[in-house]
PDB file of C-alpha atoms in Angstrom:
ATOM      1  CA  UNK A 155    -111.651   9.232-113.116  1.00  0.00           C
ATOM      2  CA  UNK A 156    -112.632  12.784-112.129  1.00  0.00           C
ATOM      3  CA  UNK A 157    -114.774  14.316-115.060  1.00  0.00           C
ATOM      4  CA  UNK A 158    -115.819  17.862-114.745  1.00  0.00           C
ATOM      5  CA  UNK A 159    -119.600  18.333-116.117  1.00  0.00           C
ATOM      6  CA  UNK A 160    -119.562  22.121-115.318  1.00  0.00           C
ATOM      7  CA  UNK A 161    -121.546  24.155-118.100  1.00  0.00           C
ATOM      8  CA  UNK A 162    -118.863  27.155-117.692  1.00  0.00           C
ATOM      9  CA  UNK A 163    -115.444  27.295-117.601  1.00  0.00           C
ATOM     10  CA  UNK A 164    -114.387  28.682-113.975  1.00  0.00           C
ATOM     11  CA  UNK A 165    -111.290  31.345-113.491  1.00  0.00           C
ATOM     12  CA  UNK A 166    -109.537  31.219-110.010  1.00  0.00           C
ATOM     13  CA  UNK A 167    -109.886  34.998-108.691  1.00  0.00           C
ATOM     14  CA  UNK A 168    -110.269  36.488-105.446  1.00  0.00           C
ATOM     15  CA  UNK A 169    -112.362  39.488-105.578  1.00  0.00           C
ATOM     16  CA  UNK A 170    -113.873  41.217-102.324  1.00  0.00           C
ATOM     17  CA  UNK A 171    -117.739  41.086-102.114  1.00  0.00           C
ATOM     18  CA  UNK A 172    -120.482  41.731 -99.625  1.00  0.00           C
ATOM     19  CA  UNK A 173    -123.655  39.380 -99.719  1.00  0.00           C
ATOM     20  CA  UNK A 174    -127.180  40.173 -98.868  1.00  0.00           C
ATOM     21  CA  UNK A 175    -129.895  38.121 -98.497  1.00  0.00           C
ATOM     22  CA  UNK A 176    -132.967  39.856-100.017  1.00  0.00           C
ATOM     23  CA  UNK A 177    -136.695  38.956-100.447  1.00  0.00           C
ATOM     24  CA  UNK A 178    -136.775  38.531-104.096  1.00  0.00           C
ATOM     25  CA  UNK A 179    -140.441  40.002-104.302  1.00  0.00           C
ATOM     26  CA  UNK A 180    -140.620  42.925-102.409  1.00  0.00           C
ATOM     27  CA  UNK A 181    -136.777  43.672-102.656  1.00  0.00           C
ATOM     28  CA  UNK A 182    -136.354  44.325 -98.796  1.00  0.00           C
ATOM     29  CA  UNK A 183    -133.262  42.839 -97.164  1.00  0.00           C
ATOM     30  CA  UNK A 184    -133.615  40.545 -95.042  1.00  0.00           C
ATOM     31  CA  UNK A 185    -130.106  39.871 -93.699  1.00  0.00           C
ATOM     32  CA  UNK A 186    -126.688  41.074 -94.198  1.00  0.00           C
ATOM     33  CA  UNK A 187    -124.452  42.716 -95.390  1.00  0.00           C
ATOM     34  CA  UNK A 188    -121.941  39.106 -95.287  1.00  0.00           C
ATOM     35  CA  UNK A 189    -117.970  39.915 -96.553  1.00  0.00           C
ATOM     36  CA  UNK A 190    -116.300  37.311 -98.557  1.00  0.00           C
ATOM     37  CA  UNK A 191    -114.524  36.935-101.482  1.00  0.00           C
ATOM     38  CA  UNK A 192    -115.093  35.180-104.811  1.00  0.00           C
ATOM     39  CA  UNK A 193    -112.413  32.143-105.389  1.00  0.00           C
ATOM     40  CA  UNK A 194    -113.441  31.148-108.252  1.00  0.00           C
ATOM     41  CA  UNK A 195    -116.277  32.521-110.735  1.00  0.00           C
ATOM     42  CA  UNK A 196    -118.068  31.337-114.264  1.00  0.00           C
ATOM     43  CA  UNK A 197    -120.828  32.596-116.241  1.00  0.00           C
ATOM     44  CA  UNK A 198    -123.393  30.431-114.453  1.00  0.00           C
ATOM     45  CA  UNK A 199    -122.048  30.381-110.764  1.00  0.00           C
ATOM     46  CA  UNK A 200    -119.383  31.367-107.973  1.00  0.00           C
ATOM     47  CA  UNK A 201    -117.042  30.074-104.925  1.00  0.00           C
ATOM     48  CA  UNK A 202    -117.561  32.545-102.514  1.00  0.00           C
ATOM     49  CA  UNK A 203    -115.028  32.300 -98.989  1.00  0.00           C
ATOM     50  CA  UNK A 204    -117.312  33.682 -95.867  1.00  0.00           C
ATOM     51  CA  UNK A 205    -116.017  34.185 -92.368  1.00  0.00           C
ATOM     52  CA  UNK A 206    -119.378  34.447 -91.088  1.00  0.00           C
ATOM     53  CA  UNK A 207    -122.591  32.717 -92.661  1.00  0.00           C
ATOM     54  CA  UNK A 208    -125.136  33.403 -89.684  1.00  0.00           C
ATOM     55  CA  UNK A 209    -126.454  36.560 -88.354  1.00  0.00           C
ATOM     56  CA  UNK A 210    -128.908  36.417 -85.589  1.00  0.00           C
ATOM     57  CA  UNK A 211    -131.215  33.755 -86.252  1.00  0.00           C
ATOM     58  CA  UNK A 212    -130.682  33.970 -90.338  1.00  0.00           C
ATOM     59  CA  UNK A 213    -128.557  31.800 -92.080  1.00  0.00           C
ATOM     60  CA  UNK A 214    -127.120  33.069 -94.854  1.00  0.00           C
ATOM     61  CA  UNK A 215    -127.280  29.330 -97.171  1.00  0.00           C
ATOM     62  CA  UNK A 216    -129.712  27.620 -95.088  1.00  0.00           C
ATOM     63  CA  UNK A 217    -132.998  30.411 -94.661  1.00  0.00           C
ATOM     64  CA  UNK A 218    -132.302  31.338 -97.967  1.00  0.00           C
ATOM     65  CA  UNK A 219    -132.827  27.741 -99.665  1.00  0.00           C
ATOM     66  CA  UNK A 220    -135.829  27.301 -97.102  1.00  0.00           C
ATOM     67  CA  UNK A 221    -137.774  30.119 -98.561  1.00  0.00           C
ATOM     68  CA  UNK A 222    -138.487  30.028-102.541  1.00  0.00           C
ATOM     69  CA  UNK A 223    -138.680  34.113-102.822  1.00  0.00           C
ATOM     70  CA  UNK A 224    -135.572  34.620-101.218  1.00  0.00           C
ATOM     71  CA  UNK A 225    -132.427  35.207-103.187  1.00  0.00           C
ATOM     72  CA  UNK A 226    -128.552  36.134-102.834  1.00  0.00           C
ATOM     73  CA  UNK A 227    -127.127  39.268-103.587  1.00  0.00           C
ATOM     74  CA  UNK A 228    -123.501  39.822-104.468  1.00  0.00           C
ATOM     75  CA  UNK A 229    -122.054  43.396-104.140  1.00  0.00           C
ATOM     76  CA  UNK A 230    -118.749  42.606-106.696  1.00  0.00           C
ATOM     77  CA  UNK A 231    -116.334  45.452-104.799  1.00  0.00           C
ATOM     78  CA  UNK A 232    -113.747  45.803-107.444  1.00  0.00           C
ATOM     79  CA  UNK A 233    -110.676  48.132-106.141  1.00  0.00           C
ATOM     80  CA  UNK A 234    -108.502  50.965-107.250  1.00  0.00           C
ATOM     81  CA  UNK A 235    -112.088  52.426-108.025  1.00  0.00           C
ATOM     82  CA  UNK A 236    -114.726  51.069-106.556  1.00  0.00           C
ATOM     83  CA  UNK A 237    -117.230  49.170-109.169  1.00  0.00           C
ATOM     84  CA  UNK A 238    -120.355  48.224-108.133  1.00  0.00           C
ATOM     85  CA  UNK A 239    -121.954  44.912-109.195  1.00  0.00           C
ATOM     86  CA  UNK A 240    -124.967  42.974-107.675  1.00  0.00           C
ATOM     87  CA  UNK A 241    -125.412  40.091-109.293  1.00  0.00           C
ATOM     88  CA  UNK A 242    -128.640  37.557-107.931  1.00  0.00           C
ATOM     89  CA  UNK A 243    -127.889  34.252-107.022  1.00  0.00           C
ATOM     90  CA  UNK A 244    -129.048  31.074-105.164  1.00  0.00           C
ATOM     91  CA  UNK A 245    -126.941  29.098-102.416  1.00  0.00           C
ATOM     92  CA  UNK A 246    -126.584  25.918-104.055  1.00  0.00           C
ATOM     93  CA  UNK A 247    -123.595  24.096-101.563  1.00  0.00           C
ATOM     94  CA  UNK A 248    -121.988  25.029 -98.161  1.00  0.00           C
ATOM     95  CA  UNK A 249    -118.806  23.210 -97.101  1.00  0.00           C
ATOM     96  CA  UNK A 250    -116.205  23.858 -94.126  1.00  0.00           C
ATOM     97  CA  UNK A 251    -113.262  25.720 -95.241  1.00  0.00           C
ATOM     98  CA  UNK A 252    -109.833  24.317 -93.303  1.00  0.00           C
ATOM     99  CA  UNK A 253    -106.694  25.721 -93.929  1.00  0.00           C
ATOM    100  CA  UNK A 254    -103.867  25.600 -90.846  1.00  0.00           C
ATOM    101  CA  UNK A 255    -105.585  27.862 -87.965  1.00  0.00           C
ATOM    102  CA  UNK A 256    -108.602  29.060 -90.915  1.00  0.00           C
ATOM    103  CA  UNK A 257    -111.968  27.964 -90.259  1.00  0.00           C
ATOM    104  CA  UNK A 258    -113.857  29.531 -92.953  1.00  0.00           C
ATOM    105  CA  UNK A 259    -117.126  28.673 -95.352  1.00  0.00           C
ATOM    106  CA  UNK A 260    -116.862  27.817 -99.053  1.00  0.00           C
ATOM    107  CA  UNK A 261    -120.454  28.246-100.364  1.00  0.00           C
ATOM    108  CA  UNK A 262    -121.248  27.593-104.238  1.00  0.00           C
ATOM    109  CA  UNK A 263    -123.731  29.911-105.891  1.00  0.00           C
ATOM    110  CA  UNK A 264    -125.555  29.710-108.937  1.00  0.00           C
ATOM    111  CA  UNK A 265    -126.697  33.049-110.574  1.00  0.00           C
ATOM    112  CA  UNK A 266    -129.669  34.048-110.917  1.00  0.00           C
ATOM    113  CA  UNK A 267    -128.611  36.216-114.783  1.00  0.00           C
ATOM    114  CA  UNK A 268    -128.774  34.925-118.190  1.00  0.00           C
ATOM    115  CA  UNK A 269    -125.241  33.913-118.798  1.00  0.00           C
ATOM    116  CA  UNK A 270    -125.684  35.719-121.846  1.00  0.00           C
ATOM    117  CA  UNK A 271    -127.212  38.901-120.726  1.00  0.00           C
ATOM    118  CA  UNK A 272    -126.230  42.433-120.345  1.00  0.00           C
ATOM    119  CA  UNK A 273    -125.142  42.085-116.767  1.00  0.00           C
ATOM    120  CA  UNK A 274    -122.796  38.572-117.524  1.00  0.00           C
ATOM    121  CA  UNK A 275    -120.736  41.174-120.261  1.00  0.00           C
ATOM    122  CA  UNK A 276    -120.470  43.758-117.557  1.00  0.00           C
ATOM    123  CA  UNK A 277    -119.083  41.435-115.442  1.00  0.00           C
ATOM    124  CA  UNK A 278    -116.706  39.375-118.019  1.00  0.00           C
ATOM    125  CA  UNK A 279    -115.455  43.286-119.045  1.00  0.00           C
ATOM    126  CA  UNK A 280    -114.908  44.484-115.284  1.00  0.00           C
ATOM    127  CA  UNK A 281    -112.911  40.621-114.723  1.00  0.00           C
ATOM    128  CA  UNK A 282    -110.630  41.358-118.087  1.00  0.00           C
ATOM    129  CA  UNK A 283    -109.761  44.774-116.704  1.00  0.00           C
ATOM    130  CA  UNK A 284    -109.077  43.634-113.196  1.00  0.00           C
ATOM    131  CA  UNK A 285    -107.058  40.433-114.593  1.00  0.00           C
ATOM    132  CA  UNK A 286    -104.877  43.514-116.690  1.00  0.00           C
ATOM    133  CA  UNK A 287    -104.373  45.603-113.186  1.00  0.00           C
ATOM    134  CA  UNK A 288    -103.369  42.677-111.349  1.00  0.00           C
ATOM    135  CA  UNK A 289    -100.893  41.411-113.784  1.00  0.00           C
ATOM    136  CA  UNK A 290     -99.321  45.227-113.380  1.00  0.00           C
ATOM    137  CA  UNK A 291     -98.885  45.210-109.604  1.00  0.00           C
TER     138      UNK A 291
END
């Protein structure tokens, strides 16, 4: 029996992003910009789909966990106009992503935002709206 103990309900999407690892007390970045998308998304966390995790010697889930002050930041690109979003988050799991010829990452995030703050609304609004333009195309 497979039982589900997320605290969020998740919604399959697949939103472009860019990720940047940034030092969480100055605010200097310390590696990226990483593309990806978002698979899947909840008030507490995110699937994210990366081509490329490493950059010279940083690695994007692995330096990041090894250094407390060091945090995740997601650039939510959301087309016909662009809307900007950087949400903070944490690496929390990296797995191999296999599909046919596809080698790609799947890397969980947890965010670093009350889910029941100011920037979690934003985000839930900007989702509803780009749910609504989808369903038109």
């Amino acid at each position: 029996m497979n039982t589900d103990l997320r605290r969020s309900k998740r919604d399959s999407v697949y939103l472009p992003i860019s990720v940047s690892a940034q030092d969480g007390i100055s605010g200097g970045q310390l590696a990226g910009p990483f593309s990806g998308r978002i698979i899947d998304i909840s008030l507490h966390g995110a699937c994210l789909l990366m081509t490329q995790v490493m950059r010279g010697s940083y690695h994007v889930f692995h330096t990041t966990r090894e250094n407390d002050s060091s945090l995740l930041l997601l650039h939510i690109d959301i087309p016909p106009e662009i809307i900007d979003l950087a949400l903070p988050a944490r690496p929390v799991w990296l797995d191999i992503f296999r599909q046919d010829q596809i080698r790609a990452f799947k890397m969980g995030v947890e965010f670093l935002t009350s889910p029941d703050g100011e920037q979690m609304k934003r985000l839930q609004r900007i989702m509803q709206q780009y749910r609504r333009d989808s369903d038109m195309w």
